[in-house]
mmCIF file of C-alpha atoms in Angstrom:
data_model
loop_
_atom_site.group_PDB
_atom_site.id
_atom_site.type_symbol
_atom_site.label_atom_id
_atom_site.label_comp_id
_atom_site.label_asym_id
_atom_site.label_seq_id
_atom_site.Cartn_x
_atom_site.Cartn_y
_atom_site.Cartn_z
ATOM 1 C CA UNK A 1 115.978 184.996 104.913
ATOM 2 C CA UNK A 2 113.486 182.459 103.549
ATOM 3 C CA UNK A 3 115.948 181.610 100.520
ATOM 4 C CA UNK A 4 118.660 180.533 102.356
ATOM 5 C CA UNK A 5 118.369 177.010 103.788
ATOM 6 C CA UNK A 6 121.481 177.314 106.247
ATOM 7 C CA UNK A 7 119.995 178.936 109.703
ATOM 8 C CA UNK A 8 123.547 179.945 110.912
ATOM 9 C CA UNK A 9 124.640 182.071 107.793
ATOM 10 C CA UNK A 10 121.036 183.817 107.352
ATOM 11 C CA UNK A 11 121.262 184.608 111.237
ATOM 12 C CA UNK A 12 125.024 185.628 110.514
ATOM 13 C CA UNK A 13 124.111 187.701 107.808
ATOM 14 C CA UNK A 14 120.930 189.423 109.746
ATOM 15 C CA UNK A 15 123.277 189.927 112.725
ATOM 16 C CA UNK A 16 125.702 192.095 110.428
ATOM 17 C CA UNK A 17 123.045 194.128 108.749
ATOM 18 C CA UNK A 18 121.263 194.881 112.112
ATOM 19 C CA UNK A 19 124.505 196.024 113.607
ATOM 20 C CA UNK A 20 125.565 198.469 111.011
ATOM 21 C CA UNK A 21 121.888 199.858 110.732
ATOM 22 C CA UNK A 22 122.326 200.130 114.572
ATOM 23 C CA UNK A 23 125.987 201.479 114.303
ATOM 24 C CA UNK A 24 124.422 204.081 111.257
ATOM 25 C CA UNK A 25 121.147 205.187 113.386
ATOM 26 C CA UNK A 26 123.554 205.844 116.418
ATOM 27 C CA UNK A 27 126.013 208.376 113.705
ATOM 28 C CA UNK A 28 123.179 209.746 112.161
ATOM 29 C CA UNK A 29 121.888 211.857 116.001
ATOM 30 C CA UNK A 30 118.642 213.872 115.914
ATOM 31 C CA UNK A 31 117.292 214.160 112.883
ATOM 32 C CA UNK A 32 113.821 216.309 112.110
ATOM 33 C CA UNK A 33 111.900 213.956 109.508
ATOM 34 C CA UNK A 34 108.365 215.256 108.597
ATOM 35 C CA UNK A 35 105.834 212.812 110.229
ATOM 36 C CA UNK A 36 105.263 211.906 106.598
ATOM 37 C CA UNK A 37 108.314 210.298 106.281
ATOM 38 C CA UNK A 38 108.486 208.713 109.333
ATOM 39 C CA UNK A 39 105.212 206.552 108.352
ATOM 40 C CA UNK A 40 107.161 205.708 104.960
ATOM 41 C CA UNK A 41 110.152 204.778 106.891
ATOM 42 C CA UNK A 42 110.554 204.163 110.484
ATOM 43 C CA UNK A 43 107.657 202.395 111.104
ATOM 44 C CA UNK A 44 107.591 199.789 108.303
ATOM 45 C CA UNK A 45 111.868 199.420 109.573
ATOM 46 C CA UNK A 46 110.023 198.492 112.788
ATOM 47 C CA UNK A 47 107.080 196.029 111.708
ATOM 48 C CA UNK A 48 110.627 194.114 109.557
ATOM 49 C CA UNK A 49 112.378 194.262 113.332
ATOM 50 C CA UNK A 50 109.171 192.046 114.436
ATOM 51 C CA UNK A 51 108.962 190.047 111.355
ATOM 52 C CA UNK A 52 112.943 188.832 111.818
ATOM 53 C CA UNK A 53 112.307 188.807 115.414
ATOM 54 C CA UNK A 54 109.477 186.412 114.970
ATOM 55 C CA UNK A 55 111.508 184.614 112.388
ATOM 56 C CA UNK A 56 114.698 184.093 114.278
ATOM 57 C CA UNK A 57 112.602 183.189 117.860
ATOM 58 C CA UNK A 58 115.399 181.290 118.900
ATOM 59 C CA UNK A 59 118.454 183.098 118.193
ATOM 60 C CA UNK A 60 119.484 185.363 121.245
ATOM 61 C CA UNK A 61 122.131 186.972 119.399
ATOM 62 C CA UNK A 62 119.688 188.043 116.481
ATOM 63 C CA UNK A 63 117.414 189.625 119.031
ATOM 64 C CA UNK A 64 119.695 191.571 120.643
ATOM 65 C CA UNK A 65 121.269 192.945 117.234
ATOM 66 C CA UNK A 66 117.477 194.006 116.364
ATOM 67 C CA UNK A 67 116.661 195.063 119.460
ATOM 68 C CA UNK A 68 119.436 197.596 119.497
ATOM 69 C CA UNK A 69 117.671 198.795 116.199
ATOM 70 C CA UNK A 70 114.439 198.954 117.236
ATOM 71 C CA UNK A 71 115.868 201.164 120.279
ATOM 72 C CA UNK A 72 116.843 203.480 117.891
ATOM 73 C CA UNK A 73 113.809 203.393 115.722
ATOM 74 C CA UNK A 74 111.507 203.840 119.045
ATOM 75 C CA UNK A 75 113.626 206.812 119.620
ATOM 76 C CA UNK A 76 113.159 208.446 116.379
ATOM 77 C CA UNK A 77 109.526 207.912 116.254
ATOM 78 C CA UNK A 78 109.691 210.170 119.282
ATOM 79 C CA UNK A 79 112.037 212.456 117.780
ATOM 80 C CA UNK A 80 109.123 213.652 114.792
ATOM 81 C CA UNK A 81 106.298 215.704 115.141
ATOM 82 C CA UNK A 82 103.962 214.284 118.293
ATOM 83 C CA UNK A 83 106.868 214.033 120.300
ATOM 84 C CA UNK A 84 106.655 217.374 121.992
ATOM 85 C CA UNK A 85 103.386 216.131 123.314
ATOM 86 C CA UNK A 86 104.865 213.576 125.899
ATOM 87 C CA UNK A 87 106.119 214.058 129.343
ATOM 88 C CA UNK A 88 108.371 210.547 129.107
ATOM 89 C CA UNK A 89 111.534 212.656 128.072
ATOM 90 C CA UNK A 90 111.429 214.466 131.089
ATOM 91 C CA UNK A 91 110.504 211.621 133.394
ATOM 92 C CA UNK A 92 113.582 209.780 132.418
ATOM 93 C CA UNK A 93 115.629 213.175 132.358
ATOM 94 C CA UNK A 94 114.126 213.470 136.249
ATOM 95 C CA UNK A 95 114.819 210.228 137.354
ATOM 96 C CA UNK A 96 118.036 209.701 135.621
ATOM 97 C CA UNK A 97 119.484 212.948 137.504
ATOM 98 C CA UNK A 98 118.241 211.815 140.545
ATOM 99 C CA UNK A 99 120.134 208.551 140.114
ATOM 100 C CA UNK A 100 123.638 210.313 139.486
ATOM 101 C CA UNK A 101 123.346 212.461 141.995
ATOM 102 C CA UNK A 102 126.090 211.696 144.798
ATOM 103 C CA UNK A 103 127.095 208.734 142.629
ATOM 104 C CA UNK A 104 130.926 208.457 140.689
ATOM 105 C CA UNK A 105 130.680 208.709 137.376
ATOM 106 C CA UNK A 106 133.283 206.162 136.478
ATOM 107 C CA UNK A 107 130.940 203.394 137.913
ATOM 108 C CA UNK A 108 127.931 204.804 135.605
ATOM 109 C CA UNK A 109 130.153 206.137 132.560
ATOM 110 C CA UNK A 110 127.137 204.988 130.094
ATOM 111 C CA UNK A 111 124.484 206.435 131.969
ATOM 112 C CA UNK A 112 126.262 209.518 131.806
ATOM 113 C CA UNK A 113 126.853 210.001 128.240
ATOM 114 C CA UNK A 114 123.915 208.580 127.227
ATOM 115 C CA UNK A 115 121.343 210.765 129.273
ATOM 116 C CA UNK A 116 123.830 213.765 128.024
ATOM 117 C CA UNK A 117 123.480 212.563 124.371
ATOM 118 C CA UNK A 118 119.977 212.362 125.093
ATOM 119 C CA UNK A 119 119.465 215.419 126.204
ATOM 120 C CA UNK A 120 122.104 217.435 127.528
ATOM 121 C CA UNK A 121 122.819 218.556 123.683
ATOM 122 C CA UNK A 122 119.266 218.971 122.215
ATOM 123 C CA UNK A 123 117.673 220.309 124.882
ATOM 124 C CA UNK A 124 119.221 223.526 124.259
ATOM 125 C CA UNK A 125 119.308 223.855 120.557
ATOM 126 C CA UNK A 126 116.027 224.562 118.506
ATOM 127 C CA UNK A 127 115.051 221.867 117.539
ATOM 128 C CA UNK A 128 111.951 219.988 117.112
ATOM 129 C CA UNK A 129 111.967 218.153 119.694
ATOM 130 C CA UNK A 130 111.998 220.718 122.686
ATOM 131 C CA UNK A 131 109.968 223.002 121.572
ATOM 132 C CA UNK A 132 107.211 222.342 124.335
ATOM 133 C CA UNK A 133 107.019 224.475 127.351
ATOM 134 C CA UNK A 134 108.418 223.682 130.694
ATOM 135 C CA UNK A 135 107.317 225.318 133.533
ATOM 136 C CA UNK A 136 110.308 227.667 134.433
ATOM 137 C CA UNK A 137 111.277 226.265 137.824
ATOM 138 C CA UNK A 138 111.345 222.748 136.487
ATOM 139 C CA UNK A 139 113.666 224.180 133.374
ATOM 140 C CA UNK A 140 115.883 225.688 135.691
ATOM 141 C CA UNK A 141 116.203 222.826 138.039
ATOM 142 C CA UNK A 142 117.071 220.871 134.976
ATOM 143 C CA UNK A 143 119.478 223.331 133.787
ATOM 144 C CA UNK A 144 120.868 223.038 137.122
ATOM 145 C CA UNK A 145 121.161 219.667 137.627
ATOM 146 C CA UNK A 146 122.471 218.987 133.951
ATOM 147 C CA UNK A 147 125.250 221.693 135.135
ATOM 148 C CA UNK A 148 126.203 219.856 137.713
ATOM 149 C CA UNK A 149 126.249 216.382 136.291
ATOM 150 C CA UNK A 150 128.128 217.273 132.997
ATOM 151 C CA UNK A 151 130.693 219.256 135.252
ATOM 152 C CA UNK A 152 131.663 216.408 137.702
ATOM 153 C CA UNK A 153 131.111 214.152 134.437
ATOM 154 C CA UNK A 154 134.709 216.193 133.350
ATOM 155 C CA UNK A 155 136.832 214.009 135.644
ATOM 156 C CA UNK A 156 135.467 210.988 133.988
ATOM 157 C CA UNK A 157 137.841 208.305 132.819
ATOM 158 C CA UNK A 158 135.782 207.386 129.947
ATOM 159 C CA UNK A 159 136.284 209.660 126.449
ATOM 160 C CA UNK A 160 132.899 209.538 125.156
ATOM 161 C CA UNK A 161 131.772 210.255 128.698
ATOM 162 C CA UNK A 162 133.951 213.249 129.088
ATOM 163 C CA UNK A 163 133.444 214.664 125.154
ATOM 164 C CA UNK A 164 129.420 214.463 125.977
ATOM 165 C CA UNK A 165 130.224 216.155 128.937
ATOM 166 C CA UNK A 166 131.883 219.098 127.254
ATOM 167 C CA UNK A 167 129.862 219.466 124.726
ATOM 168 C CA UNK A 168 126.681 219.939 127.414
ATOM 169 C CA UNK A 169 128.709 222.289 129.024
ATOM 170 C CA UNK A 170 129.487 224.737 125.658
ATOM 171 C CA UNK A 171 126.193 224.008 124.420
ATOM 172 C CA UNK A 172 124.188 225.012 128.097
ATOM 173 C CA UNK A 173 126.402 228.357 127.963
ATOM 174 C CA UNK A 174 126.339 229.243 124.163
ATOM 175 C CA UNK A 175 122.685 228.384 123.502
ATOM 176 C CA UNK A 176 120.755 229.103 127.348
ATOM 177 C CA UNK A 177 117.390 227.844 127.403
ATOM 178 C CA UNK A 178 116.319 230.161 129.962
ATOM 179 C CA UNK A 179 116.734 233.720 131.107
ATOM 180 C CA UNK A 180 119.177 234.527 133.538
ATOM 181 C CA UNK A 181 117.820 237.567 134.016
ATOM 182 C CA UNK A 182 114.602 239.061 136.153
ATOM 183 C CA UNK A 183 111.571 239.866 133.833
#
């Protein structure tokens, strides 16, 4: 950055590095990192999104292409080891079913797969990240509400909506979070 003397190629050049990091961190899905790591790597990644942030102040379109990243980064930091001992997943998981509900999915076909890719696959599998403790009735109205939202999300227009969707669905009935049955 501070080697080149043309703004518009070192901006061009950031722009294309900060979208294939963001293209690479959005591939790579859940990932468990010891905590370790993450202080090696995710948070220095995120002090250099501030530093080009701060160096490009006036270029929109290098903000956004970091911003993206630092999304991602934010949401692995989250991902490691303190994560479990945060209640934000579940507010947005809360509040993001409440806003589908009654709505049609092909006007919200990004909410949808995101919240799913969110959550609808990890909730269920073992790792990491879920491994706190709901309280069962707030589990199963989850549960429930993810059923119904991945099921109407099935007659989607979208793809990625409707392969999120699916995958929800075979993941909520191959690994169940809770007991169906009456201990």
């Amino acid at each position: 950055m501070e080697g080149n003397r043309n703004w518009k190629e070192s901006a061009r050049v950031t722009i294309f590095h900060m979208r294939a990091l963001s293209i690479i961190l959005e591939t790579t899905g859940y990932v468990h990192v010891p905590y370790t790591y993450c202080n090696e790597t995710v948070y220095p990644a995120v002090r250099l999104c501030y530093e080009i942030m701060y160096h490009f102040k006036d270029d929109e379109e290098v903000w956004e292409s970091t911003s993206e990243v630092m999304v991602h980064l934010f949401r692995l930091s989250q991902l490691y080891e303190y994560h479990g001992q945060s209640d934000s997943d579940t507010v947005i998981m809360k509040h993001g079913l409440k806003f589908l509900t009654g709505k049609d999915f092909n006007a919200y076909p990004r909410v949808v797969e995101r919240l799913l890719k969110l959550y609808g696959r990890s909730i269920f599998t073992k790792t990491p990240v879920f491994k706190r403790i709901f309280y069962p009735e707030y589990d199963f109205e989850i549960v429930e509400k993810l059923i119904t939202l991945a099921s109407r999300g099935l007659l989607s227009n979208d793809e990625n909506t409707f392969n999120e969707c699916l995958g929800t669905l075979i993941e909520l009935f191959v690994h169940p979070s809770i007991s169906v049955s009456n201990e």
